XYZ file of C-alpha atoms in Angstrom:
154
model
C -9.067 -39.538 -0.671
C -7.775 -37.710 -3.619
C -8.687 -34.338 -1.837
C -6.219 -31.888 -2.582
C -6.306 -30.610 1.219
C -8.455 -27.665 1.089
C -12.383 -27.896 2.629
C -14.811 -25.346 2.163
C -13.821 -24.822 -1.518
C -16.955 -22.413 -2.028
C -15.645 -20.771 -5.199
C -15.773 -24.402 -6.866
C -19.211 -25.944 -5.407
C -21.694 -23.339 -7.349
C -24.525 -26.358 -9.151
C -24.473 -24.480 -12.811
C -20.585 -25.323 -13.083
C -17.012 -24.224 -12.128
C -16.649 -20.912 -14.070
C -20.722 -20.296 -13.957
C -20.649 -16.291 -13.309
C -17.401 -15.405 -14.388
C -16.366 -13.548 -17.631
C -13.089 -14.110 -19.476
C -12.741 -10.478 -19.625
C -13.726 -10.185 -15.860
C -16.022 -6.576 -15.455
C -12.904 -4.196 -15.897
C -15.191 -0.981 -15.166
C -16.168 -2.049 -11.411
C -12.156 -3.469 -11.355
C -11.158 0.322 -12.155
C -13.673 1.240 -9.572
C -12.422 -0.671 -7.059
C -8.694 0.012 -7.447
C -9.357 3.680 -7.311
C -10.902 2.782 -3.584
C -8.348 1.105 -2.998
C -5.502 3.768 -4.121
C -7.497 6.189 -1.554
C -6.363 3.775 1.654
C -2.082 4.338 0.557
C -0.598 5.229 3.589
C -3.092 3.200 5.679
C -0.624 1.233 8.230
C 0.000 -2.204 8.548
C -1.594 -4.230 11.534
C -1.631 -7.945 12.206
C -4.815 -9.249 11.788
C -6.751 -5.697 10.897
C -9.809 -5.668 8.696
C -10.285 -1.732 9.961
C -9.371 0.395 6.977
C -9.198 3.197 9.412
C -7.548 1.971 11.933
C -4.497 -0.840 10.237
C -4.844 -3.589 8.124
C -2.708 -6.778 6.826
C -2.511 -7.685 3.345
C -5.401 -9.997 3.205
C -7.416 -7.904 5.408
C -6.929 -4.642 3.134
C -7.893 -7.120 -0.011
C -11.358 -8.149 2.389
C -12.678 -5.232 3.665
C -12.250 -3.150 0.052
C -14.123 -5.771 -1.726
C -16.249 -6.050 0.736
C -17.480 -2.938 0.318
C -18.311 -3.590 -2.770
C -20.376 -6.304 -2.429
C -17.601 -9.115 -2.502
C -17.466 -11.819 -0.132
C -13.986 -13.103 0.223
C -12.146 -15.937 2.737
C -10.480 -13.991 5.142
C -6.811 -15.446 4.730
C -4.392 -15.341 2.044
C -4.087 -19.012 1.994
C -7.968 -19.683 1.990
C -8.987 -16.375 -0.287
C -7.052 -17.828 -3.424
C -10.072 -20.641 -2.988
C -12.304 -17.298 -4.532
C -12.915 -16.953 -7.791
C -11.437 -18.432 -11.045
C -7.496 -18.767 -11.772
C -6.605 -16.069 -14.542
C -3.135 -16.167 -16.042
C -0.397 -13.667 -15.028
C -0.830 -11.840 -19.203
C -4.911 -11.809 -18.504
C -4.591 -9.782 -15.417
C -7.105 -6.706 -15.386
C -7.784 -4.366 -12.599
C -9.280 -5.685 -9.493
C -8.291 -9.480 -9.876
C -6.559 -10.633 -7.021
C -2.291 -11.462 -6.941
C -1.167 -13.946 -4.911
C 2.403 -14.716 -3.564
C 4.606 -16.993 -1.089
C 7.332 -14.924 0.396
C 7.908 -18.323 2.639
C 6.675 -20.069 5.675
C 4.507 -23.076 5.465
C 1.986 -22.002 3.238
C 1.875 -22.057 -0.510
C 0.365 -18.415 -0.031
C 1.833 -15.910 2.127
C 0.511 -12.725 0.727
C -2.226 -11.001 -1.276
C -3.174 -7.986 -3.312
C -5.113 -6.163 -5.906
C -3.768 -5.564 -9.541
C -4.309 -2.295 -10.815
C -3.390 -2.865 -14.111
C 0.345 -1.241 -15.889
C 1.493 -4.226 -14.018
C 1.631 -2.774 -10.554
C -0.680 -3.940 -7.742
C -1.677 -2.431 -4.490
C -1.537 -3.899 -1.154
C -0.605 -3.865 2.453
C 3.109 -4.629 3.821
C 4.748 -4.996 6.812
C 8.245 -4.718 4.409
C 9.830 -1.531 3.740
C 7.107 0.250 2.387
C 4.882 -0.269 5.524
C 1.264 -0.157 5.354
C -1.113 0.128 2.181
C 0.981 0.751 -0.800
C 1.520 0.752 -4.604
C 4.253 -1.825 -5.788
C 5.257 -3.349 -9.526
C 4.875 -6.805 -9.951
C 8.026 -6.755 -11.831
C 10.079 -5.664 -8.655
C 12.551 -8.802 -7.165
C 10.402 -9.165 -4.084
C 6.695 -9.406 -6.339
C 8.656 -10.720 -9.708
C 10.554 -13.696 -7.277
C 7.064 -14.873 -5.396
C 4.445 -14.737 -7.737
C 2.332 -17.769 -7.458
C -1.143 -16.972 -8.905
C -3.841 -14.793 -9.861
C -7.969 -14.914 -9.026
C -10.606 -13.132 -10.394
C -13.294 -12.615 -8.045
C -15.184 -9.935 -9.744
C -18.542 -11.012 -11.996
């Protein structure tokens, strides 16, 4: 008892402690590498369930299979990914950490993406926008369902 609900926790069960690994600064060089892989994908469309950046992903897919090629093994699911990494505050953001956000249903997270930094993100959207795209986390929808922030690079 006591559990707060989520198994698997692998982000928190490393033997040298909770934060072993990660930097207070994060590694804002490979973040600026990443985001500029990531800006390439805009215009990728949205599909359920896709990990295929060539053929449609979904927001946490886009978030997996770009980290994942560099390197970065990430849960697959919004609601199990924000179990990667450490917890950075919304003002210590830096390029590549990962933005988290409940736009509703029964989760506490409901969507994912990557900061870029100048307080705008990128991610995949089956809103509006449609697909991979760039958006500010200062607009209603991103500025009304911010929940948290991860930083999963070393």
């Amino acid at each position: 008892s006591g559990s707060s609900g989520s198994t698997g926790n692998s982000g928190n069960n490393n033997s040298s402690g909770s934060n072993s690994g990660y930097t207070s600064s994060g590694n804002a060089s490979v973040g600026q590498t990443i985001v500029s892989a990531a800006r390439s994908q805009i215009g990728v469309p949205y599909v359920w369930g896709g990990t295929n950046l060539n053929k449609g992903v979904d927001c946490s897919g886009f978030v997996y299979a770009v980290m994942k090629n560099f390197g970065v093994s990430l849960n697959r699911s919004s609601y199990t990914m924000v179990d990667n990494g450490v917890e950075v505050s919304r003002s210590e953001l830096i390029a590549g950490d990962l933005v988290f956000f409940n736009s509703g249903g029964n989760s506490r997270i409901s969507h994912v993406g990557i900061y870029m930094g100048d307080g705008t993100y990128i991610h995949s959207t089956d809103g509006a926008a449609y697909g991979v795209t760039v958006t500010s986390m200062n607009s209603g929808y991103s500025a009304n369902t911010y929940v948290t922030a991860r930083r999963v690079l070393r």
